[in-house]
Tab-separated table of C-alpha atoms in Angstrom:
chain	number	residue	atom	x	y	z
A	42	MET	CA	21.994	-4.469	1.132
A	43	ALA	CA	18.869	-2.469	1.633
A	44	TYR	CA	19.147	-0.918	5.372
A	45	SER	CA	17.147	-3.657	7.951
A	46	GLU	CA	15.001	-2.262	9.996
A	47	LEU	CA	12.528	-2.999	7.570
A	48	ILE	CA	8.525	-1.549	8.010
A	49	LYS	CA	5.515	-3.988	6.852
A	50	ASN	CA	3.100	-1.164	6.188
A	51	PHE	CA	3.943	0.594	2.790
A	52	ASP	CA	1.671	3.531	3.230
A	53	LYS	CA	4.136	4.825	6.003
A	54	ILE	CA	6.896	4.027	2.815
A	55	ARG	CA	5.001	6.182	0.689
A	56	ASP	CA	4.129	8.819	2.508
A	57	TYR	CA	7.983	9.280	3.136
A	58	MET	CA	9.337	8.414	-0.440
A	59	ARG	CA	7.100	11.839	-1.892
A	60	ASP	CA	8.103	13.548	1.263
A	61	PHE	CA	11.543	13.148	0.565
A	62	TYR	CA	11.765	12.598	-2.795
A	63	VAL	CA	8.565	13.682	-5.126
A	64	TYR	CA	7.935	16.625	-3.506
A	65	GLY	CA	11.093	17.946	-2.677
A	66	PHE	CA	13.239	17.149	0.286
A	67	LYS	CA	12.739	17.890	3.476
A	68	SER	CA	15.799	19.075	5.910
A	69	ARG	CA	15.979	18.273	9.579
A	70	GLU	CA	14.167	22.000	10.135
A	71	GLN	CA	11.148	21.986	7.486
A	72	TYR	CA	10.318	17.503	8.807
A	73	ASN	CA	8.102	18.469	11.881
A	74	ARG	CA	5.532	15.370	11.425
A	75	LYS	CA	8.028	13.097	13.410
A	76	SER	CA	11.319	13.504	15.956
A	77	THR	CA	14.627	13.945	14.654
A	78	ARG	CA	15.161	10.538	14.903
A	79	SER	CA	12.777	9.225	13.017
A	80	TYR	CA	13.760	11.372	10.615
A	81	ASP	CA	17.157	10.272	9.998
A	82	ASP	CA	16.068	6.583	10.383
A	83	GLU	CA	13.509	7.209	7.497
A	84	LYS	CA	15.848	9.266	4.847
A	85	ARG	CA	18.620	6.179	6.155
A	86	ARG	CA	16.273	3.572	4.688
A	87	LEU	CA	15.574	5.042	1.685
A	88	GLU	CA	19.275	6.077	1.093
A	89	SER	CA	19.263	2.529	0.826
A	90	TRP	CA	17.406	2.006	-2.009
A	91	LEU	CA	18.121	5.116	-4.130
A	92	ASN	CA	21.717	5.180	-3.121
A	93	ASP	CA	22.532	4.784	-6.882
A	94	CYS	CA	21.026	7.845	-8.396
A	95	MET	CA	20.651	10.042	-5.356
A	96	TYR	CA	23.189	13.171	-5.508
A	97	PHE	CA	23.296	16.531	-3.900
A	98	ARG	CA	24.861	20.261	-4.983
A	99	GLN	CA	25.985	23.187	-1.684
A	100	THR	CA	23.390	25.758	-2.237
A	101	ASN	CA	22.686	28.631	0.171
A	102	ASP	CA	20.517	27.568	1.564
A	103	GLY	CA	22.955	24.041	2.701
A	104	LYS	CA	22.736	20.948	1.072
A	105	THR	CA	20.278	20.389	-1.600
A	106	VAL	CA	19.742	16.557	-2.218
A	107	TYR	CA	17.800	15.472	-4.837
A	108	ILE	CA	17.378	11.562	-6.884
A	109	SER	CA	18.635	11.999	-10.963
A	110	VAL	CA	17.800	8.938	-13.054
A	111	ASP	CA	19.850	8.773	-16.612
A	112	THR	CA	17.998	6.177	-18.390
A	113	ARG	CA	21.240	5.436	-20.639
A	114	THR	CA	22.269	3.738	-17.799
A	115	THR	CA	19.975	3.003	-14.884
A	116	VAL	CA	17.299	0.834	-17.394
A	117	HIS	CA	14.977	-0.457	-14.559
A	118	ASN	CA	12.688	1.865	-12.594
A	119	PRO	CA	14.941	2.173	-8.811
A	120	LEU	CA	12.200	2.739	-6.992
A	121	TYR	CA	10.547	-0.931	-7.229
A	122	LYS	CA	13.298	-1.214	-4.457
A	123	ALA	CA	10.838	-0.157	-1.677
A	124	TRP	CA	8.372	-3.393	-3.292
A	125	LYS	CA	10.706	-5.375	-2.971
A	126	THR	CA	11.851	-5.200	1.239
A	127	ALA	CA	9.602	-7.476	3.802
A	128	SER	CA	9.980	-7.709	7.066
A	129	PHE	CA	9.902	-10.889	8.666
A	130	THR	CA	10.359	-12.420	12.254
A	131	ASP	CA	12.222	-15.622	13.256
A	132	GLY	CA	9.545	-17.586	12.883
A	133	ASP	CA	8.210	-16.229	9.906
A	134	ILE	CA	11.571	-16.637	7.870
A	135	THR	CA	11.182	-20.329	10.003
A	136	LEU	CA	8.223	-21.361	9.009
A	137	PHE	CA	8.239	-19.817	5.312
A	138	PHE	CA	11.560	-22.276	4.257
A	139	ILE	CA	9.717	-25.723	6.517
A	140	ILE	CA	6.950	-25.026	5.360
A	141	PHE	CA	8.412	-24.642	1.075
A	142	ASP	CA	10.123	-27.889	1.632
A	143	ILE	CA	7.025	-29.687	2.374
A	144	LEU	CA	5.281	-28.698	-0.192
A	145	TYR	CA	8.243	-28.498	-2.710
A	146	ASP	CA	6.768	-30.993	-4.874
A	147	SER	CA	3.805	-29.057	-6.670
A	148	SER	CA	1.928	-32.282	-7.076
A	149	VAL	CA	1.907	-32.938	-3.436
A	150	SER	CA	-1.658	-31.438	-1.353
A	151	LEU	CA	-1.712	-32.002	1.947
A	152	THR	CA	-4.113	-30.574	4.527
A	153	LEU	CA	-3.511	-28.339	7.403
A	154	SER	CA	-2.729	-30.960	10.817
A	155	GLU	CA	-0.772	-32.999	7.708
A	156	VAL	CA	1.574	-30.259	7.518
A	157	VAL	CA	1.685	-29.756	11.417
A	158	GLU	CA	2.462	-32.831	11.865
A	159	LYS	CA	5.704	-33.140	9.406
A	160	ILE	CA	6.615	-29.828	10.815
A	161	ASP	CA	6.568	-31.384	14.992
A	162	ASN	CA	7.776	-34.527	13.373
A	163	ASP	CA	10.562	-33.975	10.358
A	164	TYR	CA	11.852	-30.721	11.551
A	165	LEU	CA	11.031	-29.157	14.681
A	166	SER	CA	12.132	-33.287	16.843
A	167	TYR	CA	16.050	-32.599	16.008
A	168	PHE	CA	16.243	-29.771	18.095
A	169	SER	CA	15.999	-29.743	21.823
A	170	GLU	CA	14.361	-26.138	21.876
A	171	PRO	CA	12.350	-26.322	19.145
A	172	LYS	CA	10.663	-23.357	18.418
A	173	LEU	CA	6.711	-24.386	18.501
A	174	PHE	CA	4.308	-23.262	16.283
A	175	ASP	CA	0.349	-23.767	16.716
A	176	SER	CA	-2.034	-24.859	13.947
A	177	SER	CA	-3.757	-21.516	14.183
A	178	THR	CA	-0.555	-19.848	12.870
A	179	VAL	CA	0.629	-22.546	10.371
A	180	ARG	CA	-3.166	-21.360	9.215
A	181	LYS	CA	-2.792	-18.189	8.273
A	182	LYS	CA	1.160	-18.742	7.502
A	183	LEU	CA	-0.593	-21.427	4.304
A	184	ARG	CA	-3.681	-18.460	4.120
A	185	GLU	CA	-1.354	-15.812	3.555
A	186	TYR	CA	0.814	-17.817	1.035
A	187	GLU	CA	-1.882	-18.689	-1.057
A	188	THR	CA	-2.553	-14.461	-0.977
A	189	ILE	CA	-0.049	-13.988	-3.003
A	190	GLY	CA	-0.315	-16.417	-5.189
A	191	LEU	CA	2.399	-19.200	-3.683
A	192	ILE	CA	0.596	-22.051	-2.407
A	193	TYR	CA	-3.519	-22.547	-3.355
A	194	SER	CA	-6.226	-24.764	-1.667
A	195	GLU	CA	-8.945	-26.466	-3.237
A	196	LYS	CA	-11.656	-28.686	-0.763
A	197	GLN	CA	-11.754	-32.519	-1.075
A	198	GLY	CA	-15.068	-32.690	0.373
A	199	LYS	CA	-15.180	-30.791	3.965
A	200	THR	CA	-11.656	-30.842	3.714
A	201	LEU	CA	-8.822	-28.168	2.510
A	202	TYR	CA	-5.887	-29.369	0.944
A	203	TYR	CA	-2.868	-27.313	0.514
A	204	LYS	CA	-0.649	-27.585	-2.316
A	205	ARG	CA	2.242	-25.403	-3.957
A	206	ALA	CA	1.177	-23.207	-7.140
A	207	GLU	CA	3.278	-23.913	-10.117
A	208	GLU	CA	5.614	-21.477	-11.693
A	209	TYR	CA	5.281	-20.128	-15.034
A	210	ASN	CA	7.820	-19.777	-17.499
A	211	PHE	CA	7.097	-16.556	-19.072
A	212	LYS	CA	7.848	-17.452	-24.143
A	213	ASN	CA	8.266	-13.493	-24.396
A	214	ILE	CA	10.713	-11.741	-21.793
A	215	ASP	CA	10.660	-8.744	-23.981
A	216	VAL	CA	6.771	-7.826	-23.195
A	217	LEU	CA	8.022	-8.667	-19.377
A	218	ASP	CA	10.704	-6.616	-19.820
A	219	PHE	CA	8.791	-3.460	-21.541
A	220	TYR	CA	5.804	-3.731	-19.607
A	221	SER	CA	7.723	-3.744	-16.405
A	222	GLU	CA	8.955	-0.078	-17.279
A	223	ILE	CA	5.881	1.202	-18.784
A	224	ALA	CA	2.054	-0.388	-17.897
A	225	PRO	CA	0.539	0.899	-14.744
A	226	CYS	CA	1.355	-1.229	-11.631
A	227	GLY	CA	4.248	-2.498	-13.553
A	228	VAL	CA	6.028	-3.766	-10.348
A	229	ILE	CA	4.145	-6.002	-11.042
A	230	GLY	CA	6.197	-7.558	-14.457
A	231	SER	CA	9.250	-6.601	-12.319
A	232	PHE	CA	8.473	-9.403	-10.087
A	233	LEU	CA	8.071	-12.265	-12.106
A	234	SER	CA	11.107	-10.673	-14.434
A	235	ASP	CA	13.029	-11.282	-11.171
A	236	ARG	CA	12.092	-15.098	-11.362
A	237	GLN	CA	13.344	-15.336	-14.932
A	238	ASN	CA	17.187	-16.678	-15.799
A	239	ASP	CA	16.462	-14.110	-18.747
A	240	LYS	CA	18.114	-10.486	-16.618
A	241	GLY	CA	18.783	-8.665	-20.328
A	242	ASP	CA	18.341	-5.069	-20.311
A	243	ARG	CA	16.449	-4.984	-23.626
A	244	PHE	CA	14.496	-1.073	-23.699
A	245	ALA	CA	16.154	2.301	-22.250
A	246	PHE	CA	13.429	5.160	-22.071
A	247	LYS	CA	13.364	8.991	-22.978
A	248	HIS	CA	10.965	9.705	-21.258
A	249	HIS	CA	10.283	7.806	-17.974
A	250	TYR	CA	7.975	8.175	-15.024
A	251	ILE	CA	9.298	6.549	-12.328
A	252	THR	CA	7.519	8.080	-9.624
A	253	GLN	CA	3.976	6.925	-10.137
A	254	THR	CA	5.229	3.864	-9.369
A	255	ILE	CA	4.683	4.253	-5.161
A	256	ASP	CA	0.839	4.437	-6.244
A	257	SER	CA	1.031	1.007	-7.107
A	258	GLU	CA	-1.007	-0.913	-4.382
A	259	ILE	CA	-4.182	2.318	-4.406
A	260	LEU	CA	-4.054	2.112	-7.733
A	261	CYS	CA	-4.390	-1.627	-7.779
A	262	SER	CA	-7.435	-0.931	-5.486
A	263	LEU	CA	-8.985	1.139	-7.555
A	264	PHE	CA	-8.871	-1.161	-10.984
A	265	ASP	CA	-10.145	-4.099	-9.311
A	266	SER	CA	-13.060	-1.987	-8.041
A	267	ILE	CA	-13.759	-1.172	-11.750
A	268	HIS	CA	-13.511	-4.563	-12.801
A	269	LYS	CA	-16.014	-5.954	-9.639
A	270	LYS	CA	-18.119	-2.362	-10.544
A	271	GLN	CA	-17.866	-0.979	-7.176
A	272	GLU	CA	-18.778	1.983	-5.495
A	273	ILE	CA	-15.887	2.773	-3.103
A	274	GLU	CA	-14.811	5.230	-0.100
A	275	ILE	CA	-11.319	7.187	-0.580
A	276	THR	CA	-9.689	8.943	1.843
A	277	LYS	CA	-7.940	11.421	0.087
A	278	LEU	CA	-5.150	14.234	0.742
A	279	ASN	CA	-6.004	18.389	-0.146
A	280	ARG	CA	-2.416	19.310	-0.661
A	281	LYS	CA	-3.554	22.924	-0.344
A	282	ASN	CA	-4.583	22.899	3.231
A	283	SER	CA	-3.033	19.036	4.216
A	284	LYS	CA	-7.267	18.156	5.680
A	285	ILE	CA	-7.907	14.705	4.854
A	286	GLN	CA	-11.593	14.473	3.665
A	287	LYS	CA	-13.023	10.318	3.231
A	288	ILE	CA	-15.691	10.591	0.243
A	289	ASN	CA	-17.941	7.818	-1.697
A	290	ILE	CA	-16.989	7.494	-5.530
A	291	VAL	CA	-17.639	5.240	-8.466
A	292	PRO	CA	-14.174	4.304	-10.311
A	293	LEU	CA	-15.003	4.535	-14.044
A	294	CYS	CA	-11.943	5.083	-15.737
A	295	VAL	CA	-7.480	5.899	-15.058
A	296	PHE	CA	-6.141	8.286	-17.243
A	297	CYS	CA	-2.683	8.514	-17.534
A	298	SER	CA	-0.700	12.027	-18.574
A	299	VAL	CA	1.880	11.385	-21.075
A	300	GLN	CA	3.347	14.525	-19.883
A	301	SER	CA	4.072	14.327	-16.564
A	302	GLY	CA	3.238	11.007	-16.115
A	303	ARG	CA	0.606	11.989	-13.576
A	304	GLN	CA	-2.503	9.827	-12.812
A	305	TYR	CA	-6.323	10.406	-11.965
A	306	ILE	CA	-8.894	8.289	-11.381
A	307	MET	CA	-12.007	9.509	-14.036
A	308	ALA	CA	-15.125	8.570	-10.838
A	309	TYR	CA	-18.543	9.532	-10.113
A	310	ARG	CA	-19.164	11.503	-7.219
A	311	ARG	CA	-22.646	11.549	-6.238
A	312	THR	CA	-23.338	14.115	-4.117
A	313	THR	CA	-22.364	16.298	-6.402
A	314	ARG	CA	-24.030	14.722	-9.630
A	315	ARG	CA	-20.708	14.872	-11.234
A	316	ILE	CA	-17.939	12.906	-12.809
A	317	MET	CA	-15.045	14.030	-11.941
A	318	SER	CA	-11.066	14.114	-11.782
A	319	PHE	CA	-9.078	12.777	-8.886
A	320	ARG	CA	-5.234	12.743	-9.048
A	321	ILE	CA	-3.695	8.696	-7.960
A	322	ASP	CA	-1.128	10.492	-5.639
A	323	TYR	CA	-3.338	12.581	-3.773
A	324	ILE	CA	-5.361	9.448	-2.486
A	325	LEU	CA	-4.502	7.843	0.889
A	326	SER	CA	-6.854	4.215	1.029
A	327	VAL	CA	-9.656	2.567	-1.343
A	328	LYS	CA	-12.311	1.127	0.602
A	329	PRO	CA	-15.317	-1.405	-1.128
A	330	TYR	CA	-18.332	-0.129	-0.029
A	331	LYS	CA	-21.256	-1.193	-2.252
A	332	THR	CA	-21.646	-2.922	-6.024
A	333	ALA	CA	-23.123	0.457	-8.090
A	334	GLU	CA	-25.837	-0.383	-9.712
A	335	ASP	CA	-25.749	2.315	-12.211
A	336	TYR	CA	-21.813	1.625	-13.114
A	337	ASP	CA	-22.593	0.166	-16.897
A	338	LEU	CA	-24.540	3.953	-17.241
A	339	LEU	CA	-21.834	5.750	-15.596
A	340	ARG	CA	-19.539	4.764	-18.142
A	341	SER	CA	-21.290	4.711	-21.188
A	342	LYS	CA	-21.672	8.670	-20.136
A	343	LEU	CA	-18.225	9.075	-19.667
A	344	ASP	CA	-17.449	7.073	-22.839
A	345	GLY	CA	-19.722	10.151	-24.585
A	346	MET	CA	-17.869	12.444	-22.430
A	347	MET	CA	-14.450	11.459	-24.047
A	348	PRO	CA	-14.409	13.084	-27.547
A	349	TYR	CA	-14.657	16.736	-25.588
A	350	MET	CA	-12.377	16.207	-23.084
A	351	TRP	CA	-9.156	17.054	-23.432
A	352	GLY	CA	-7.341	16.076	-20.155
A	353	VAL	CA	-9.558	15.153	-17.260
A	354	SER	CA	-11.945	18.124	-16.978
A	355	THR	CA	-15.243	17.390	-17.421
A	356	GLN	CA	-16.959	20.549	-16.486
A	357	GLY	CA	-16.879	23.781	-18.704
A	358	ARG	CA	-18.410	27.010	-17.262
A	359	GLY	CA	-21.889	27.374	-17.238
A	360	GLY	CA	-21.823	23.437	-18.177
A	361	ARG	CA	-21.514	24.365	-21.877
A	362	ARG	CA	-18.471	23.225	-23.850
A	363	GLU	CA	-16.394	25.586	-25.759
A	364	THR	CA	-14.323	25.862	-29.512
A	365	VAL	CA	-10.905	26.644	-30.255
A	366	GLU	CA	-9.905	27.454	-33.223
A	367	PHE	CA	-6.238	28.616	-34.635
A	368	THR	CA	-4.324	29.030	-37.300
A	369	VAL	CA	-0.330	28.382	-37.389
A	370	THR	CA	2.341	28.533	-40.221
A	371	PHE	CA	5.087	26.703	-41.395
A	372	ASP	CA	7.996	26.861	-44.112
A	373	ASP	CA	8.615	24.946	-46.758
A	374	ASP	CA	10.943	22.318	-45.312
A	375	GLU	CA	8.946	22.583	-41.390
A	376	GLN	CA	6.654	20.200	-42.329
A	377	TYR	CA	7.662	18.498	-39.364
A	378	ILE	CA	5.400	20.943	-37.966
A	379	PHE	CA	2.152	19.461	-39.284
A	380	ASN	CA	2.807	16.643	-38.387
A	381	ARG	CA	3.406	17.629	-35.324
A	382	LEU	CA	-0.090	19.304	-35.308
A	383	GLN	CA	-1.366	16.186	-36.420
A	384	ARG	CA	0.069	13.886	-33.876
A	385	GLU	CA	-1.062	15.819	-30.705
A	386	LYS	CA	-3.884	17.116	-31.996
A	387	ARG	CA	-6.570	14.362	-29.360
A	388	CYS	CA	-10.391	15.118	-29.418
A	389	GLY	CA	-9.027	18.290	-32.358
A	390	THR	CA	-9.174	18.206	-35.731
A	391	VAL	CA	-6.301	19.490	-38.275
A	392	GLU	CA	-7.172	21.134	-41.876
A	393	ARG	CA	-4.587	21.421	-44.295
A	394	ILE	CA	-5.451	24.871	-46.108
A	395	ASP	CA	-2.121	24.953	-48.856
A	396	ASN	CA	1.195	23.821	-48.514
A	397	ASN	CA	2.105	27.121	-44.994
A	398	ASN	CA	-1.188	27.171	-43.281
A	399	ALA	CA	-3.107	24.811	-41.278
A	400	ARG	CA	-6.031	25.058	-38.914
A	401	PHE	CA	-6.954	23.202	-35.848
A	402	PHE	CA	-10.533	23.365	-33.966
A	403	ALA	CA	-11.766	21.231	-31.072
A	404	GLU	CA	-15.008	20.904	-29.521
A	405	VAL	CA	-14.054	21.003	-25.559
A	406	TYR	CA	-14.586	20.819	-21.434
A	407	ASP	CA	-12.158	23.407	-20.872
A	408	THR	CA	-9.676	25.429	-23.154
A	409	ASN	CA	-7.941	26.377	-19.931
A	410	GLU	CA	-6.236	22.698	-20.213
A	411	MET	CA	-4.920	23.411	-23.951
A	412	LEU	CA	-3.367	26.716	-23.423
A	413	THR	CA	0.047	25.363	-22.259
A	414	TRP	CA	-0.168	23.044	-25.584
A	415	ILE	CA	-1.659	26.077	-27.834
A	416	ARG	CA	1.734	27.975	-26.423
A	417	SER	CA	4.022	26.013	-27.852
A	418	PHE	CA	3.015	27.328	-31.185
A	419	ILE	CA	3.671	30.829	-30.856
A	420	CYS	CA	5.307	33.041	-33.171
A	421	ARG	CA	3.615	30.562	-35.672
A	422	ILE	CA	0.281	31.532	-35.162
A	423	THR	CA	-2.002	33.479	-37.616
A	424	SER	CA	-5.229	33.658	-36.037
A	425	LEU	CA	-6.816	32.967	-33.638
A	426	ASN	CA	-10.978	32.374	-31.834
A	427	PHE	CA	-11.218	31.437	-28.685
A	428	SER	CA	-15.689	30.851	-27.943
A	429	ASN	CA	-14.807	31.220	-24.033
A	430	LYS	CA	-13.300	34.879	-24.671
A	431	GLU	CA	-11.913	35.582	-21.303
A	432	ILE	CA	-9.666	32.967	-21.040
A	433	GLU	CA	-8.812	34.602	-24.910
A	434	LYS	CA	-8.028	37.642	-23.770
A	435	GLN	CA	-5.784	35.920	-20.923
A	436	PHE	CA	-3.790	33.881	-23.372
A	437	LYS	CA	-2.919	37.716	-25.123
A	438	SER	CA	-2.677	39.814	-22.049
A	439	ASP	CA	0.746	37.041	-21.702
A	440	ILE	CA	1.995	37.121	-25.277
A	441	GLU	CA	2.243	40.564	-24.954
A	442	GLU	CA	3.764	40.398	-21.327
A	443	MET	CA	5.722	38.684	-22.890
A	444	TYR	CA	6.537	40.960	-25.761
A	445	ARG	CA	7.391	43.728	-22.518
A	446	MET	CA	9.748	41.588	-21.023
A	447	TYR	CA	11.909	41.274	-23.949
A	448	GLY	CA	11.692	44.843	-25.207
A	449	VAL	CA	9.549	43.746	-29.187
A	450	ASN	CA	7.474	46.217	-29.852
């Protein structure tokens, strides 16, 4: 059972979860933002959610705590539990059951005054000292339930009627299960899966990026702003100096890394007149600012840039694009090397020279983004040419340093 000292503000949970488990577990001595008691409370709360996948090992510096998820046994993202825990008062829980008992039949629609009258006459009147609710409290609760989709309202003349939302049963649970574990904001699919009678575990994932779950609220706000073509104000954290900054951007597209699971928002910043990327896990809040009249033009500009983007960088040195070309060799029984080039080429092109050699070429904004991938072909590269000679020199010096480290002439 989840730890009962619950909080309503998920921003706090997001902050603690990243500090404790995503960026490295903090000990009492390292956690200096609040009191020792706060440290114990937050640690205990998170442990109640993640107990099945928490482990520790003893080191010279003490006990090291970490999360380990074995996808052979843990099929569903354990971090979803954080979203499914909510706080409530006695009044909250009382009104919840009474209102949904009144609106149990989805064909019944009632006005606010009719709902309040039924609460007083059909429910609270049976108690000698009942908890009373005024019209304002009931109205707020009805609006809250409408916001989360449990109730919807409709106007008949000048009168507003409330009605319970109809249940929807998914015919294809496979799609829902897959979406909940793979898609951005997959926690929505997890909520929907919880309402189905079929609880089968259909999928297991070799690479399962679970930490992006805690950014779902921010990501949902960004998607909403993209849909509405809005300019927004974001509050972002600089992890290097821990400074918080507010900037205005026009969000255009969300990029998700297939290598790390990290998510970025590609956006236009008017002060720099550039389309640039922002890590979503560094964004603390999103606030709508105004409609972006030039949104379609900016999105078209990004579309024109994407064929030259290896990752999320949109600005080469001196504003020029750079070229990368290298040739790899492989044996007759190593055709998987050529297949891998074809599969991972992204915006580049692959040309087969003969049965045992292939050439890769790409024109990109930032060669530096490609270095990690190119290094994975070391010992197969027979020729290499970067237009950015500084990056090429760095690449070759890294190889020479590796040779020295392993004593290779």
